[in-house]
Amino acid sequence: MLFQIYGDTAGFQLLGWLMVFVGLILANEIARRTKWGGIACFLILPAGLTVYFISIYAGAAMGAAWALNNPTYLYMNSWFHYAKLYAATAGCIGFMMLKYKWSIGKTEWFKVFPFLIVAINILIAVASDFESAIKGAQAMKEFGDRWWLSSENVWLYGGWWNWLNGIAGIVNIFCMTGWWGIYASRDKKDMLWPDMIWLYILAYDVWNFQYTYLNLPTHAWYCGLALLLAPTVANALWNKGGWIQNRANTLALWCMFAQVFPLFQDASVFTTIPVLYADGFMNAAVRPTLVNPVPQGVISILSLAINVLALAWIIKRSREQKKNPYKNEIFTDTKDFQLAMARAEKV
């Protein structure tokens, strides 16, 4: 068991997970099926939220009580959340440019954009992982344990597991193959990356789940499991080849929701914390006295192992085919690739 799901709120926790999972799938379908759906989700909505965020911080700077007590200001103020929201949104806009062939989306060189934006998103998380490892080491020197309180008032337990998972994230970047193998689907609903088969999706999902479990522990039940499974299920069942677009869409939309309504995860009947908090609760005002870091260590080892094995397989295939795995597609003989290409427009 990775999460504390029991007692009177267990039913709400499971219901909350289901609502997030289904809600993200539906939101992704709205965003991907029409131009106006994508424009509304990734241009109009973020623009409005940007005004909202600026207003909050301007109000807080002036000492306004409404701003100082705003949940976004209190619970979602770290650099990571804003970086992730806008990086994911930039990815969604770039993917629309490619599938609709807007402006530079028509050019061959812009096909490398998906790799670049995914790599940037991964490096943001890697930096956050390393930050937690360093602060955990500092806490060990000062307090004799690895607990440190984030700017969002969440106790994190930083250690070697963060270093391992951060390294796994860096390896994951090199597991993206066929950087220029980007296509639009014939129906214009999706940007396809056929060479990004189940192997990469598995390696990414395990790494990213562990990132959330280590660094966003009070949110991981939702942004770890539900958020990762929504695009993976869509790719597996009806949107083959569109996983990276699914992932970017659901990530951006979830970040927007979580930034505005953080108490859904932090202080409601839907709140779910991991077994890390062996005291049975997470309270910013109370330094934890007990800890269960076993899942942190085990999953980080698994994350690094899966990503290293995935990269080893990529190297093996590229050598056998005598191809550069980044300039060329190397999974063309797989079922995943062929099903994705069957959806692609003819080039």
Short mmCIF file of C-alpha atoms in Angstrom, two decimals:
data_model
loop_
_atom_site.label_atom_id
_atom_site.label_comp_id
_atom_site.label_asym_id
_atom_site.label_seq_id
_atom_site.Cartn_x
_atom_site.Cartn_y
_atom_site.Cartn_z
CA MET A 1 0.00 0.00 0.00
CA LEU A 2 1.46 3.34 -1.10
CA PHE A 3 -1.31 5.62 0.19
CA GLN A 4 -3.35 5.90 3.36
CA ILE A 5 -6.81 4.96 2.08
CA TYR A 6 -8.95 3.76 4.94
CA GLY A 7 -11.48 4.94 7.51
CA ASP A 8 -14.46 7.21 6.98
CA THR A 9 -12.94 9.08 4.01
CA ALA A 10 -11.81 6.05 1.98
CA GLY A 11 -14.91 6.14 -0.22
CA PHE A 12 -14.40 9.84 -0.93
CA GLN A 13 -10.74 9.27 -1.73
CA LEU A 14 -11.61 6.60 -4.29
CA LEU A 15 -14.44 8.72 -5.68
CA GLY A 16 -12.12 11.71 -5.95
CA TRP A 17 -9.57 9.65 -7.88
CA LEU A 18 -12.26 8.44 -10.28
CA MET A 19 -13.58 11.95 -10.81
CA VAL A 20 -10.11 13.26 -11.63
CA PHE A 21 -9.32 10.33 -13.94
CA VAL A 22 -12.59 10.56 -15.89
CA GLY A 23 -12.57 14.35 -15.83
CA LEU A 24 -9.10 14.51 -17.37
CA ILE A 25 -10.02 12.05 -20.11
CA LEU A 26 -13.09 14.10 -20.99
CA ALA A 27 -11.18 17.39 -20.84
CA ASN A 28 -8.51 15.96 -23.15
CA GLU A 29 -11.19 14.93 -25.65
CA ILE A 30 -12.64 18.46 -25.64
CA ALA A 31 -9.18 19.96 -26.16
CA ARG A 32 -8.05 17.62 -28.94
CA ARG A 33 -11.13 17.23 -31.11
CA THR A 34 -11.54 20.78 -32.46
CA LYS A 35 -9.43 23.88 -33.00
CA TRP A 36 -11.71 25.94 -30.80
CA GLY A 37 -11.54 23.38 -28.04
CA GLY A 38 -7.75 23.66 -28.05
CA ILE A 39 -7.79 27.46 -28.35
CA ALA A 40 -10.19 27.77 -25.42
CA CYS A 41 -8.17 25.37 -23.23
CA PHE A 42 -4.62 26.48 -24.03
CA LEU A 43 -4.85 30.12 -25.14
CA ILE A 44 -7.94 31.78 -23.67
CA LEU A 45 -8.05 29.96 -20.31
CA PRO A 46 -4.31 30.39 -19.51
CA ALA A 47 -4.51 34.08 -20.47
CA GLY A 48 -7.35 34.59 -18.00
CA LEU A 49 -5.55 32.66 -15.29
CA THR A 50 -2.38 34.70 -15.83
CA VAL A 51 -4.34 37.87 -15.08
CA TYR A 52 -5.74 36.15 -11.99
CA PHE A 53 -2.30 35.07 -10.75
CA ILE A 54 -0.78 38.52 -11.31
CA SER A 55 -3.70 40.11 -9.47
CA ILE A 56 -3.18 37.82 -6.47
CA TYR A 57 0.52 38.60 -6.16
CA ALA A 58 -0.02 42.30 -6.74
CA GLY A 59 -2.68 42.28 -4.04
CA ALA A 60 -0.43 40.34 -1.66
CA ALA A 61 2.41 42.82 -2.24
CA MET A 62 0.05 45.59 -1.17
CA GLY A 63 -1.01 43.65 1.91
CA ALA A 64 -4.57 42.94 0.78
CA ALA A 65 -6.17 40.30 3.01
CA TRP A 66 -8.10 38.68 0.15
CA ALA A 67 -4.82 38.01 -1.68
CA LEU A 68 -2.78 36.98 1.36
CA ASN A 69 -5.47 34.43 2.28
CA ASN A 70 -6.04 33.19 -1.26
CA PRO A 71 -5.50 29.39 -1.49
CA THR A 72 -3.38 29.79 -4.63
CA TYR A 73 -1.08 32.20 -2.79
CA LEU A 74 -0.90 30.03 0.33
CA TYR A 75 -0.65 26.52 -1.08
CA MET A 76 0.60 26.77 -4.69
CA ASN A 77 3.39 29.33 -4.53
CA SER A 78 6.46 27.30 -5.47
CA TRP A 79 8.46 27.98 -8.61
CA PHE A 80 7.83 24.41 -9.72
CA HIS A 81 4.06 24.68 -10.11
CA TYR A 82 4.20 27.83 -12.23
CA ALA A 83 7.08 26.50 -14.33
CA LYS A 84 5.20 23.26 -14.94
CA LEU A 85 1.92 24.96 -15.79
CA TYR A 86 3.40 27.29 -18.39
CA ALA A 87 5.84 24.75 -19.83
CA ALA A 88 3.03 22.23 -20.30
CA THR A 89 0.79 24.89 -21.84
CA ALA A 90 3.58 25.91 -24.22
CA GLY A 91 3.80 22.26 -25.25
CA CYS A 92 0.07 22.12 -25.97
CA ILE A 93 0.25 25.25 -28.13
CA GLY A 94 3.26 23.92 -30.04
CA PHE A 95 1.53 20.60 -30.62
CA MET A 96 -1.51 22.43 -32.06
CA MET A 97 0.80 24.37 -34.35
CA LEU A 98 2.17 21.08 -35.66
CA LYS A 99 -1.12 19.25 -36.14
CA TYR A 100 -2.91 22.25 -37.68
CA LYS A 101 0.23 23.44 -39.50
CA TRP A 102 0.00 26.96 -38.11
CA SER A 103 2.92 29.29 -38.93
CA ILE A 104 6.24 27.55 -38.18
CA GLY A 105 4.28 24.37 -37.51
CA LYS A 106 4.53 23.81 -41.27
CA THR A 107 8.32 23.64 -41.22
CA GLU A 108 10.44 20.53 -40.94
CA TRP A 109 12.76 21.95 -38.27
CA PHE A 110 9.87 22.64 -35.88
CA LYS A 111 9.22 18.91 -35.64
CA VAL A 112 11.95 18.79 -33.00
CA PHE A 113 9.82 21.00 -30.72
CA PRO A 114 8.04 18.07 -28.98
CA PHE A 115 11.37 16.60 -27.91
CA LEU A 116 12.62 19.96 -26.65
CA ILE A 117 9.52 20.83 -24.63
CA VAL A 118 9.27 17.35 -23.09
CA ALA A 119 12.97 17.50 -22.18
CA ILE A 120 12.45 20.92 -20.57
CA ASN A 121 9.51 19.60 -18.55
CA ILE A 122 11.56 16.64 -17.39
CA LEU A 123 14.50 18.86 -16.40
CA ILE A 124 12.17 21.07 -14.34
CA ALA A 125 11.20 17.98 -12.33
CA VAL A 126 14.81 16.78 -12.12
CA ALA A 127 15.86 20.15 -10.66
CA SER A 128 13.08 19.85 -8.10
CA ASP A 129 14.19 16.30 -7.19
CA PHE A 130 17.79 17.42 -6.67
CA GLU A 131 16.60 20.41 -4.62
CA SER A 132 14.76 18.06 -2.27
CA ALA A 133 17.80 15.80 -1.92
CA ILE A 134 19.99 18.76 -0.99
CA LYS A 135 17.51 20.18 1.50
CA GLY A 136 17.02 16.74 3.02
CA ALA A 137 20.79 16.52 3.58
CA GLN A 138 20.80 19.98 5.15
CA ALA A 139 17.95 18.97 7.46
CA MET A 140 19.87 15.86 8.51
CA LYS A 141 22.79 18.04 9.62
CA GLU A 142 20.56 20.49 11.47
CA PHE A 143 17.80 18.31 12.94
CA GLY A 144 19.03 14.72 12.67
CA ASP A 145 16.33 13.71 10.18
CA ARG A 146 15.55 14.41 6.52
CA TRP A 147 12.29 16.34 6.91
CA TRP A 148 12.16 19.80 5.37
CA LEU A 149 9.19 22.14 5.00
CA SER A 150 8.49 23.40 1.49
CA SER A 151 7.31 26.93 0.71
CA GLU A 152 3.84 25.42 0.31
CA ASN A 153 3.92 24.11 3.89
CA VAL A 154 4.34 20.44 3.00
CA TRP A 155 6.83 18.26 4.83
CA LEU A 156 9.13 16.48 2.34
CA TYR A 157 11.63 13.74 3.13
CA GLY A 158 14.64 14.27 0.88
CA GLY A 159 17.34 11.68 0.39
CA TRP A 160 19.27 9.43 -1.98
CA TRP A 161 16.00 8.35 -3.58
CA ASN A 162 15.69 11.87 -5.04
CA TRP A 163 19.15 11.61 -6.60
CA LEU A 164 18.30 8.23 -8.16
CA ASN A 165 14.99 9.41 -9.56
CA GLY A 166 16.52 12.63 -10.84
CA ILE A 167 19.13 10.61 -12.72
CA ALA A 168 16.33 8.38 -14.06
CA GLY A 169 14.67 11.52 -15.43
CA ILE A 170 17.84 12.52 -17.26
CA VAL A 171 18.11 9.01 -18.73
CA ASN A 172 14.45 9.24 -19.75
CA ILE A 173 15.26 12.23 -21.98
CA PHE A 174 17.59 10.03 -24.02
CA CYS A 175 14.86 7.39 -24.35
CA MET A 176 12.90 9.66 -26.70
CA THR A 177 13.63 8.45 -30.22
CA GLY A 178 12.73 9.60 -33.73
CA TRP A 179 12.69 13.31 -32.84
CA TRP A 180 11.65 14.34 -36.35
CA GLY A 181 9.09 11.55 -36.70
CA ILE A 182 6.14 13.84 -35.95
CA TYR A 183 2.89 13.64 -37.92
CA ALA A 184 -0.62 15.04 -37.92
CA SER A 185 -3.48 12.57 -37.89
CA ARG A 186 -5.67 12.47 -40.99
CA ASP A 187 -8.64 13.81 -39.02
CA LYS A 188 -6.51 16.68 -37.60
CA LYS A 189 -7.42 15.71 -34.03
CA ASP A 190 -3.94 14.64 -32.99
CA MET A 191 -0.25 15.25 -33.26
CA LEU A 192 1.32 11.80 -33.50
CA TRP A 193 4.74 10.59 -32.40
CA PRO A 194 4.67 6.95 -33.53
CA ASP A 195 8.17 6.05 -32.33
CA MET A 196 7.12 6.88 -28.77
CA ILE A 197 5.81 3.36 -28.10
CA TRP A 198 4.80 1.60 -24.87
CA LEU A 199 8.46 1.25 -23.84
CA TYR A 200 8.91 4.98 -23.44
CA ILE A 201 5.48 5.48 -21.89
CA LEU A 202 6.22 2.87 -19.21
CA ALA A 203 9.64 4.36 -18.40
CA TYR A 204 8.19 7.88 -18.24
CA ASP A 205 5.17 6.94 -16.15
CA VAL A 206 7.22 5.12 -13.51
CA TRP A 207 9.75 7.96 -13.31
CA ASN A 208 7.10 10.69 -13.17
CA PHE A 209 4.94 8.88 -10.63
CA GLN A 210 7.98 8.62 -8.39
CA TYR A 211 8.71 12.30 -8.89
CA THR A 212 5.25 13.18 -7.61
CA TYR A 213 5.49 10.66 -4.77
CA LEU A 214 8.76 12.18 -3.59
CA ASN A 215 8.13 15.87 -4.17
CA LEU A 216 4.34 16.33 -4.27
CA PRO A 217 3.38 13.65 -1.74
CA THR A 218 0.07 15.20 -0.69
CA HIS A 219 -0.97 15.41 -4.38
CA ALA A 220 0.51 12.17 -5.75
CA TRP A 221 -2.74 10.18 -5.49
CA TYR A 222 -4.14 12.50 -8.14
CA CYS A 223 -1.24 14.08 -10.06
CA GLY A 224 0.73 10.84 -9.86
CA LEU A 225 -1.74 8.05 -10.56
CA ALA A 226 -4.86 9.60 -12.09
CA LEU A 227 -3.04 12.20 -14.18
CA LEU A 228 -0.55 9.69 -15.60
CA LEU A 229 -3.08 6.95 -16.30
CA ALA A 230 -5.54 9.20 -18.16
CA PRO A 231 -3.30 9.80 -21.22
CA THR A 232 -1.86 6.28 -21.07
CA VAL A 233 -5.31 4.69 -21.22
CA ALA A 234 -6.35 7.01 -24.05
CA ASN A 235 -3.23 6.06 -26.04
CA ALA A 236 -3.77 2.36 -25.42
CA LEU A 237 -7.46 2.22 -26.34
CA TRP A 238 -8.40 4.86 -28.91
CA ASN A 239 -5.65 7.41 -29.57
CA LYS A 240 -2.64 5.35 -30.61
CA GLY A 241 0.42 7.48 -31.21
CA GLY A 242 -1.10 10.50 -29.49
CA TRP A 243 0.24 9.84 -26.00
CA ILE A 244 2.53 12.86 -25.74
CA GLN A 245 -0.27 15.19 -26.84
CA ASN A 246 -2.63 13.49 -24.36
CA ARG A 247 -0.01 13.90 -21.64
CA ALA A 248 0.59 17.58 -22.33
CA ASN A 249 -3.13 18.37 -22.53
CA THR A 250 -4.05 16.61 -19.31
CA LEU A 251 -0.99 17.95 -17.47
CA ALA A 252 -1.71 21.57 -18.43
CA LEU A 253 -5.40 21.31 -17.59
CA TRP A 254 -4.70 19.62 -14.27
CA CYS A 255 -2.10 22.25 -13.34
CA MET A 256 -4.66 24.97 -14.01
CA PHE A 257 -7.27 23.27 -11.83
CA ALA A 258 -4.83 22.49 -9.02
CA GLN A 259 -3.42 26.02 -9.04
CA VAL A 260 -6.87 27.54 -8.53
CA PHE A 261 -8.44 24.87 -6.30
CA PRO A 262 -5.56 23.44 -4.22
CA LEU A 263 -7.76 22.63 -1.23
CA PHE A 264 -9.38 19.80 -3.20
CA GLN A 265 -6.16 17.87 -2.58
CA ASP A 266 -4.89 19.61 0.55
CA ALA A 267 -7.85 20.00 2.89
CA SER A 268 -11.01 18.11 1.94
CA VAL A 269 -12.60 14.68 2.24
CA PHE A 270 -10.68 13.84 -0.96
CA THR A 271 -7.26 14.50 0.61
CA THR A 272 -5.00 11.44 0.37
CA ILE A 273 -1.51 11.20 1.84
CA PRO A 274 1.15 8.52 1.28
CA VAL A 275 2.42 6.05 3.86
CA LEU A 276 5.53 8.24 4.13
CA TYR A 277 3.69 10.13 6.88
CA ALA A 278 3.76 7.31 9.41
CA ASP A 279 2.26 9.59 12.07
CA GLY A 280 -0.97 9.30 10.08
CA PHE A 281 -1.25 12.99 9.15
CA MET A 282 0.62 15.86 7.55
CA ASN A 283 0.48 19.14 9.44
CA ALA A 284 2.83 21.96 8.53
CA ALA A 285 2.85 23.13 12.15
CA VAL A 286 3.96 19.73 13.48
CA ARG A 287 7.34 18.30 12.52
CA PRO A 288 6.85 14.59 11.71
CA THR A 289 8.28 12.14 14.24
CA LEU A 290 7.75 8.91 12.31
CA VAL A 291 8.50 8.07 8.69
CA ASN A 292 8.09 5.20 6.24
CA PRO A 293 10.53 5.91 3.39
CA VAL A 294 10.65 2.32 2.05
CA PRO A 295 8.42 2.99 -1.01
CA GLN A 296 10.55 6.03 -1.82
CA GLY A 297 13.70 3.94 -2.02
CA VAL A 298 12.16 0.94 -3.77
CA ILE A 299 10.35 2.90 -6.48
CA SER A 300 13.38 5.10 -7.17
CA ILE A 301 15.50 2.01 -7.75
CA LEU A 302 12.78 0.65 -10.03
CA SER A 303 12.51 3.98 -11.86
CA LEU A 304 16.23 4.11 -12.61
CA ALA A 305 16.39 0.43 -13.57
CA ILE A 306 13.47 0.66 -16.03
CA ASN A 307 14.87 3.77 -17.70
CA VAL A 308 18.37 2.30 -18.00
CA LEU A 309 16.96 -0.92 -19.47
CA ALA A 310 14.83 1.09 -21.92
CA LEU A 311 17.87 3.07 -23.05
CA ALA A 312 19.91 -0.13 -23.38
CA TRP A 313 17.22 -1.61 -25.64
CA ILE A 314 17.18 1.55 -27.74
CA ILE A 315 20.96 1.41 -28.15
CA LYS A 316 20.76 -2.27 -29.09
CA ARG A 317 18.07 -1.68 -31.74
CA SER A 318 19.84 1.36 -33.19
CA ARG A 319 23.04 -0.60 -33.57
CA GLU A 320 21.27 -3.54 -35.19
CA GLN A 321 19.50 -1.21 -37.62
CA LYS A 322 22.58 1.00 -38.06
CA LYS A 323 20.48 4.09 -37.37
CA ASN A 324 20.86 7.18 -35.25
CA PRO A 325 17.88 6.68 -32.88
CA TYR A 326 17.23 10.42 -32.60
CA LYS A 327 17.36 11.32 -36.27
CA ASN A 328 15.55 8.15 -37.31
CA GLU A 329 12.60 6.05 -36.15
CA ILE A 330 13.72 2.68 -34.80
CA PHE A 331 10.44 1.03 -33.76
CA THR A 332 8.89 0.85 -37.22
CA ASP A 333 8.41 -2.93 -36.94
CA THR A 334 6.33 -2.72 -33.76
CA LYS A 335 2.54 -2.91 -33.53
CA ASP A 336 2.33 0.42 -31.67
CA PHE A 337 4.22 2.24 -34.41
CA GLN A 338 2.22 0.68 -37.23
CA LEU A 339 -1.15 1.44 -35.62
CA ALA A 340 -0.10 5.05 -35.08
CA MET A 341 1.12 5.44 -38.67
CA ALA A 342 -2.17 4.04 -39.95
CA ARG A 343 -3.79 7.16 -38.46
CA ALA A 344 -1.27 9.62 -39.90
CA GLU A 345 -1.91 11.85 -42.88
CA LYS A 346 0.08 10.97 -45.96
CA VAL A 347 3.28 12.94 -46.39
#
